[in-house]
CSV table of C-alpha atoms in Angstrom, one decimal:
chain,number,residue,atom,x,y,z
R,25,UNK,CA,163.3,129.1,59.3
R,26,UNK,CA,161.7,131.3,62.2
R,27,UNK,CA,159.4,133.9,61.0
R,28,UNK,CA,160.0,137.4,62.0
R,29,UNK,CA,157.2,139.1,63.8
R,30,UNK,CA,157.1,142.8,64.7
R,31,UNK,CA,154.6,144.8,66.8
R,32,UNK,CA,154.2,148.3,65.3
R,33,UNK,CA,152.9,151.0,67.7
R,34,UNK,CA,152.3,154.6,66.3
R,35,UNK,CA,152.2,157.0,69.1
R,36,UNK,CA,151.5,160.7,69.8
R,37,UNK,CA,151.5,161.7,73.5
R,38,UNK,CA,150.7,158.4,75.0
R,39,UNK,CA,152.9,158.6,78.1
R,40,UNK,CA,150.2,157.2,80.4
R,41,UNK,CA,149.6,154.1,78.5
R,42,UNK,CA,152.6,153.2,76.2
R,43,UNK,CA,154.7,151.5,78.9
R,44,UNK,CA,152.0,149.0,79.7
R,45,UNK,CA,151.2,148.4,76.0
R,46,UNK,CA,154.9,147.6,75.3
R,47,UNK,CA,155.3,145.4,78.4
R,48,UNK,CA,151.9,143.5,77.6
R,49,UNK,CA,153.0,142.7,74.0
R,50,UNK,CA,156.5,141.7,75.0
R,51,UNK,CA,155.0,139.3,77.5
R,52,UNK,CA,152.5,137.8,75.0
R,53,UNK,CA,154.9,137.4,72.1
R,54,UNK,CA,158.5,137.5,73.6
R,55,UNK,CA,159.9,136.4,70.1
R,56,UNK,CA,158.5,139.5,68.4
R,57,UNK,CA,160.3,142.9,68.1
R,58,UNK,CA,158.2,145.8,69.5
R,59,UNK,CA,158.8,149.1,67.7
R,60,UNK,CA,157.3,152.4,68.7
R,61,UNK,CA,157.1,155.2,66.1
R,62,UNK,CA,156.9,158.5,68.0
R,63,UNK,CA,155.1,161.2,66.1
R,64,UNK,CA,156.2,164.4,67.7
R,65,UNK,CA,155.2,163.6,71.3
R,66,UNK,CA,156.0,166.3,73.9
R,67,UNK,CA,155.2,164.2,77.1
R,68,UNK,CA,158.2,161.8,77.1
R,69,UNK,CA,156.3,158.8,75.4
R,70,UNK,CA,159.5,157.9,73.5
R,71,UNK,CA,161.6,157.4,76.8
R,72,UNK,CA,158.9,155.5,78.6
R,73,UNK,CA,158.6,153.2,75.5
R,74,UNK,CA,162.3,152.8,75.4
R,75,UNK,CA,162.5,151.9,79.1
R,76,UNK,CA,159.8,149.2,78.7
R,77,UNK,CA,161.9,147.5,76.0
R,78,UNK,CA,160.7,148.8,72.8
R,79,UNK,CA,162.9,150.0,70.0
R,80,UNK,CA,162.0,153.6,69.2
R,81,UNK,CA,161.9,155.4,65.8
R,82,UNK,CA,160.6,158.9,64.9
R,83,UNK,CA,158.3,160.2,62.2
R,84,UNK,CA,158.2,164.1,62.2
R,85,UNK,CA,155.4,164.5,59.5
R,86,UNK,CA,152.2,164.6,61.7
R,87,UNK,CA,149.5,162.1,61.2
R,88,UNK,CA,149.0,158.4,61.7
R,89,UNK,CA,148.9,157.9,57.9
R,90,UNK,CA,152.4,159.4,57.7
R,91,UNK,CA,153.6,157.2,60.6
R,92,UNK,CA,152.2,154.0,59.0
R,93,UNK,CA,153.8,154.8,55.8
R,94,UNK,CA,157.2,155.1,57.3
R,95,UNK,CA,156.7,151.8,59.2
R,96,UNK,CA,155.7,149.8,56.3
R,97,UNK,CA,158.4,151.3,54.1
R,98,UNK,CA,161.4,150.8,56.7
R,99,UNK,CA,160.5,147.8,58.6
R,100,UNK,CA,161.2,144.2,57.3
R,101,UNK,CA,159.3,141.2,58.7
R,102,UNK,CA,157.1,138.2,57.8
R,103,UNK,CA,154.2,139.3,60.0
R,104,UNK,CA,153.3,142.9,61.1
R,105,UNK,CA,150.9,143.7,63.9
R,106,UNK,CA,149.7,147.2,64.0
R,107,UNK,CA,148.2,148.5,67.3
R,108,UNK,CA,147.5,151.8,68.9
R,109,UNK,CA,149.5,152.8,72.0
R,110,UNK,CA,146.4,153.9,74.0
R,111,UNK,CA,145.8,150.6,75.7
R,112,UNK,CA,142.3,150.0,74.4
R,113,UNK,CA,143.2,146.7,72.5
R,114,UNK,CA,144.1,143.5,74.3
R,115,UNK,CA,147.5,142.2,73.8
R,116,UNK,CA,146.2,138.8,74.9
R,117,UNK,CA,144.5,138.6,71.5
R,118,UNK,CA,147.7,139.1,69.5
R,119,UNK,CA,148.4,135.4,68.8
R,120,UNK,CA,145.0,135.1,67.3
R,121,UNK,CA,145.8,137.8,64.8
R,122,UNK,CA,149.2,136.4,64.0
R,123,UNK,CA,148.1,132.9,63.3
R,124,UNK,CA,146.0,133.4,60.2
R,125,UNK,CA,149.0,135.4,58.6
R,126,UNK,CA,151.7,132.9,59.3
R,127,UNK,CA,149.7,129.6,59.1
R,128,UNK,CA,146.8,130.3,56.7
R,129,UNK,CA,148.2,132.9,54.2
R,130,UNK,CA,145.9,135.7,55.3
R,131,UNK,CA,146.9,139.2,53.9
R,132,UNK,CA,145.1,141.2,56.6
R,133,UNK,CA,143.6,140.2,59.9
R,134,UNK,CA,141.1,142.6,61.4
R,135,UNK,CA,140.7,142.9,65.2
R,136,UNK,CA,136.9,143.1,65.2
R,137,UNK,CA,135.7,145.4,68.1
R,138,UNK,CA,132.1,146.1,66.9
R,139,UNK,CA,131.1,142.5,67.5
R,140,UNK,CA,131.9,142.5,71.2
R,141,UNK,CA,132.3,145.4,73.6
R,142,UNK,CA,132.8,148.5,71.6
R,143,UNK,CA,129.4,150.1,71.7
R,144,UNK,CA,129.2,149.5,75.5
R,145,UNK,CA,132.7,150.8,76.3
R,146,UNK,CA,132.9,153.7,73.9
R,147,UNK,CA,130.8,156.5,75.3
R,148,UNK,CA,131.0,158.8,72.3
R,149,UNK,CA,127.8,158.4,70.4
R,150,UNK,CA,129.0,160.1,67.2
R,151,UNK,CA,131.9,157.7,66.9
R,152,UNK,CA,129.5,154.7,67.2
R,153,UNK,CA,127.3,156.2,64.5
R,154,UNK,CA,130.4,157.0,62.4
R,155,UNK,CA,131.6,153.4,62.5
R,156,UNK,CA,128.3,152.1,61.5
R,157,UNK,CA,128.1,154.5,58.6
R,158,UNK,CA,131.4,153.9,57.3
R,159,UNK,CA,131.0,150.1,57.6
R,160,UNK,CA,127.8,150.2,55.6
R,161,UNK,CA,129.2,152.6,52.9
R,162,UNK,CA,132.4,150.6,52.2
R,163,UNK,CA,130.7,147.2,52.2
R,164,UNK,CA,128.0,148.5,49.9
R,165,UNK,CA,130.3,150.4,47.5
R,166,UNK,CA,133.1,147.7,47.4
R,167,UNK,CA,131.0,144.6,47.9
R,168,UNK,CA,132.6,143.6,51.1
R,169,UNK,CA,131.5,142.1,54.4
R,170,UNK,CA,134.1,143.4,56.8
R,171,UNK,CA,132.5,144.1,60.2
R,172,UNK,CA,134.9,146.6,61.7
R,173,UNK,CA,136.3,149.0,59.1
R,174,UNK,CA,138.1,151.5,61.4
R,175,UNK,CA,139.8,149.2,64.0
R,176,UNK,CA,143.3,150.2,64.9
R,177,UNK,CA,144.2,146.5,65.7
R,178,UNK,CA,145.5,144.5,62.7
R,179,UNK,CA,147.9,142.0,61.4
R,180,UNK,CA,149.4,142.0,58.0
R,181,UNK,CA,151.5,139.7,55.6
R,182,UNK,CA,154.6,141.0,54.2
R,183,UNK,CA,153.0,141.1,50.7
R,184,UNK,CA,150.2,143.4,51.9
R,185,UNK,CA,152.7,145.8,53.6
R,186,UNK,CA,155.0,146.0,50.7
R,187,UNK,CA,152.3,146.4,48.0
R,188,UNK,CA,150.1,148.9,49.8
R,189,UNK,CA,150.2,152.5,48.3
R,190,UNK,CA,149.5,154.8,51.3
R,191,UNK,CA,147.9,158.0,50.4
R,192,UNK,CA,146.3,159.1,53.6
R,193,UNK,CA,148.0,161.2,56.2
R,194,UNK,CA,145.8,160.8,59.2
R,195,UNK,CA,143.4,158.6,61.0
R,196,UNK,CA,141.7,157.7,57.7
R,197,UNK,CA,144.5,155.2,57.1
R,198,UNK,CA,142.4,152.4,58.5
R,199,UNK,CA,139.7,153.1,55.9
R,200,UNK,CA,142.3,153.1,53.2
R,201,UNK,CA,143.6,149.8,54.3
R,202,UNK,CA,140.3,148.0,54.1
R,203,UNK,CA,139.3,149.4,50.7
R,204,UNK,CA,142.8,148.4,49.3
R,205,UNK,CA,142.3,144.8,50.5
R,206,UNK,CA,138.8,144.6,49.2
R,207,UNK,CA,139.6,146.1,45.9
R,208,UNK,CA,142.6,143.8,45.4
R,209,UNK,CA,140.8,140.7,46.4
R,210,UNK,CA,143.0,140.0,49.2
R,211,UNK,CA,142.3,137.4,51.9
R,212,UNK,CA,140.8,139.1,54.9
R,213,UNK,CA,140.2,137.4,58.3
R,214,UNK,CA,138.3,139.0,61.1
R,215,UNK,CA,138.9,138.0,64.8
R,216,UNK,CA,136.6,139.3,67.5
R,217,UNK,CA,138.5,141.2,70.2
R,218,UNK,CA,137.5,142.8,73.5
R,219,UNK,CA,137.7,146.5,73.4
R,220,UNK,CA,138.0,148.9,76.5
R,221,UNK,CA,137.9,152.6,76.6
R,222,UNK,CA,141.0,154.7,77.4
R,223,UNK,CA,142.1,154.7,81.1
R,224,UNK,CA,141.4,157.8,83.2
R,225,UNK,CA,143.8,160.7,82.2
R,226,UNK,CA,144.4,159.4,78.7
R,227,UNK,CA,142.9,161.7,76.0
R,228,UNK,CA,141.8,160.8,72.6
R,229,UNK,CA,143.4,162.6,69.6
R,230,UNK,CA,140.3,162.0,67.5
R,231,UNK,CA,138.1,165.0,66.5
R,232,UNK,CA,134.7,163.4,65.6
R,233,UNK,CA,133.5,165.9,63.1
R,234,UNK,CA,136.9,166.8,61.4
R,235,UNK,CA,138.1,163.2,61.3
R,236,UNK,CA,134.6,162.0,60.1
R,237,UNK,CA,134.7,164.5,57.3
R,238,UNK,CA,138.2,163.3,56.3
R,239,UNK,CA,137.1,159.7,56.3
R,240,UNK,CA,134.1,160.3,54.2
R,241,UNK,CA,136.4,162.3,51.7
R,242,UNK,CA,138.8,159.4,51.6
R,243,UNK,CA,135.9,157.0,50.8
R,244,UNK,CA,134.7,159.3,48.0
R,245,UNK,CA,138.2,159.7,46.6
R,246,UNK,CA,139.1,156.1,46.7
R,247,UNK,CA,135.7,155.1,45.3
R,248,UNK,CA,136.5,157.5,42.2
R,249,UNK,CA,140.0,155.9,42.0
R,250,UNK,CA,139.0,152.3,42.3
R,251,UNK,CA,135.5,152.3,40.8
R,252,UNK,CA,135.7,155.2,38.1
R,253,UNK,CA,133.1,153.7,35.8
R,254,UNK,CA,130.3,153.7,38.5
R,255,UNK,CA,131.5,157.1,39.9
R,256,UNK,CA,131.6,159.0,36.7
R,257,UNK,CA,128.5,157.3,35.2
R,258,UNK,CA,126.5,158.4,38.2
R,259,UNK,CA,127.7,162.0,37.8
R,260,UNK,CA,127.2,161.8,34.0
R,261,UNK,CA,123.5,160.8,34.4
R,262,UNK,CA,122.9,163.8,36.7
R,263,UNK,CA,124.6,166.3,34.4
R,264,UNK,CA,122.8,164.9,31.3
R,265,UNK,CA,119.5,164.9,33.0
R,266,UNK,CA,120.1,168.6,34.2
R,267,UNK,CA,120.8,169.6,30.6
R,268,UNK,CA,117.9,167.6,29.3
R,269,UNK,CA,115.4,169.4,31.4
R,270,UNK,CA,116.2,172.7,29.6
R,271,UNK,CA,116.3,170.9,26.3
R,272,UNK,CA,112.8,169.6,26.6
R,273,UNK,CA,111.3,173.1,26.3
R,274,UNK,CA,113.2,173.6,23.2
R,275,UNK,CA,112.1,170.3,21.8
R,276,UNK,CA,108.4,170.9,22.6
R,277,UNK,CA,108.6,174.3,20.9
R,278,UNK,CA,110.0,172.7,17.8
R,279,UNK,CA,107.5,170.0,17.5
R,280,UNK,CA,104.7,172.5,18.0
R,281,UNK,CA,105.9,175.3,15.7
R,282,UNK,CA,108.7,173.9,13.7
R,283,UNK,CA,110.9,176.7,15.0
R,284,UNK,CA,113.4,177.2,17.8
R,285,UNK,CA,113.3,180.6,19.3
R,286,UNK,CA,115.4,180.0,22.3
R,287,UNK,CA,118.8,179.4,20.5
R,288,UNK,CA,121.0,180.2,23.6
R,289,UNK,CA,119.0,177.5,25.7
R,290,UNK,CA,119.4,175.0,22.9
R,291,UNK,CA,123.2,175.7,22.8
R,292,UNK,CA,123.8,175.6,26.5
R,293,UNK,CA,121.5,172.5,27.1
R,294,UNK,CA,123.3,170.6,24.3
R,295,UNK,CA,126.7,171.6,25.7
R,296,UNK,CA,125.6,170.3,29.2
R,297,UNK,CA,124.3,167.0,27.8
R,298,UNK,CA,127.6,166.6,25.8
R,299,UNK,CA,129.4,167.2,29.1
R,300,UNK,CA,127.4,164.4,30.6
R,301,UNK,CA,128.3,162.0,27.7
R,302,UNK,CA,132.0,163.1,28.1
R,303,UNK,CA,131.9,162.1,31.8
R,304,UNK,CA,130.6,158.8,31.0
R,305,UNK,CA,133.3,158.2,28.3
R,306,UNK,CA,135.9,159.3,30.9
R,307,UNK,CA,134.6,156.6,33.2
R,308,UNK,CA,134.8,154.0,30.5
R,309,UNK,CA,138.4,154.9,29.7
R,310,UNK,CA,139.4,155.0,33.4
R,311,UNK,CA,137.7,151.7,33.9
R,312,UNK,CA,140.0,150.1,31.4
R,313,UNK,CA,143.0,151.8,32.9
R,314,UNK,CA,142.1,150.5,36.4
R,315,UNK,CA,141.6,147.0,35.0
R,316,UNK,CA,145.1,147.2,33.6
R,317,UNK,CA,146.4,148.3,37.0
R,318,UNK,CA,144.9,145.4,38.6
R,319,UNK,CA,146.6,143.1,36.2
R,320,UNK,CA,149.9,144.9,36.9
R,321,UNK,CA,149.3,144.5,40.7
R,322,UNK,CA,148.9,140.7,40.3
R,323,UNK,CA,152.0,140.6,38.4
R,324,UNK,CA,153.8,142.6,41.1
R,325,UNK,CA,152.5,140.2,43.8
R,326,UNK,CA,153.8,137.3,41.8
R,327,UNK,CA,157.2,138.8,41.6
R,328,UNK,CA,157.3,139.6,45.3
R,329,UNK,CA,156.3,136.0,46.1
R,330,UNK,CA,159.1,134.8,43.8
R,331,UNK,CA,161.6,137.2,45.5
R,332,UNK,CA,160.6,135.9,48.9
R,333,UNK,CA,161.1,132.3,47.9
R,334,UNK,CA,164.5,133.1,46.7
R,335,UNK,CA,165.4,134.9,49.8
R,336,UNK,CA,164.1,132.1,52.0
R,337,UNK,CA,166.3,129.5,50.0
R,338,UNK,CA,169.3,131.7,50.5
R,339,UNK,CA,168.7,132.2,54.2
R,340,UNK,CA,168.3,128.5,54.5
R,341,UNK,CA,171.7,127.8,52.8
R,342,UNK,CA,173.4,130.4,55.0
């Protein structure tokens, strides 16, 4: 049975580049369906994409995360390729991204820009710094070794797409994808790709500071959700120590005089320390809950695999 491949291109005002991107991918993988999701473009991006041969859908909630959510929810395929419509990623590399998904069972294939030309092509110093910072943080916090965390060029298996709970609304979606794959112990493959900066006249929609803050917030939130024991233990230690600093004076006075004259300090410091202990207990409880969720996720994946096998057999009979 032939495997269905789709090229998914989220777009917002990419009229200058979208026609070439669609044409390039149709040339490289003529058997694939090229789908453009227009995100409230006002420059005719949708018409150019349609003329180039893409199927065009619309997502009216602004933000790349919202677009990817609709794509993953509505499109059925065996292999999904996600690529930006700004012509910064090479269509010539698409077969290298598809192969590990279809032949080797990879869950997510990452187009790695940072190992090749990204730092010479990208002239925005803060973007370069941000990529390095996010890479270091995520690999440290989630014990990974992914080289390019925020690339917009990836391929996915059907099981990844249909089991990925998208929370992000904007460009922090790439970070969320990587953390989800690391946390769920998915098979990640990285393929080095050549990166080129946007062509003249094409304008980036990224805001270095605002989007950087959103990405860092996403990392913190997902770290809290996926690693609650470590997250709440760290906070509980800080809170406990803060309360203990005030408690020490009361304790010294008691040992020296046998009396406690600073009753309000004793009460407040005790409450703060108990708050620290409570945070630690919350981390323990949430750690157990997250462990159960991981078990349920594995069961869900097994069910999806069984359903795919059943559907494949039915398709073969028909």
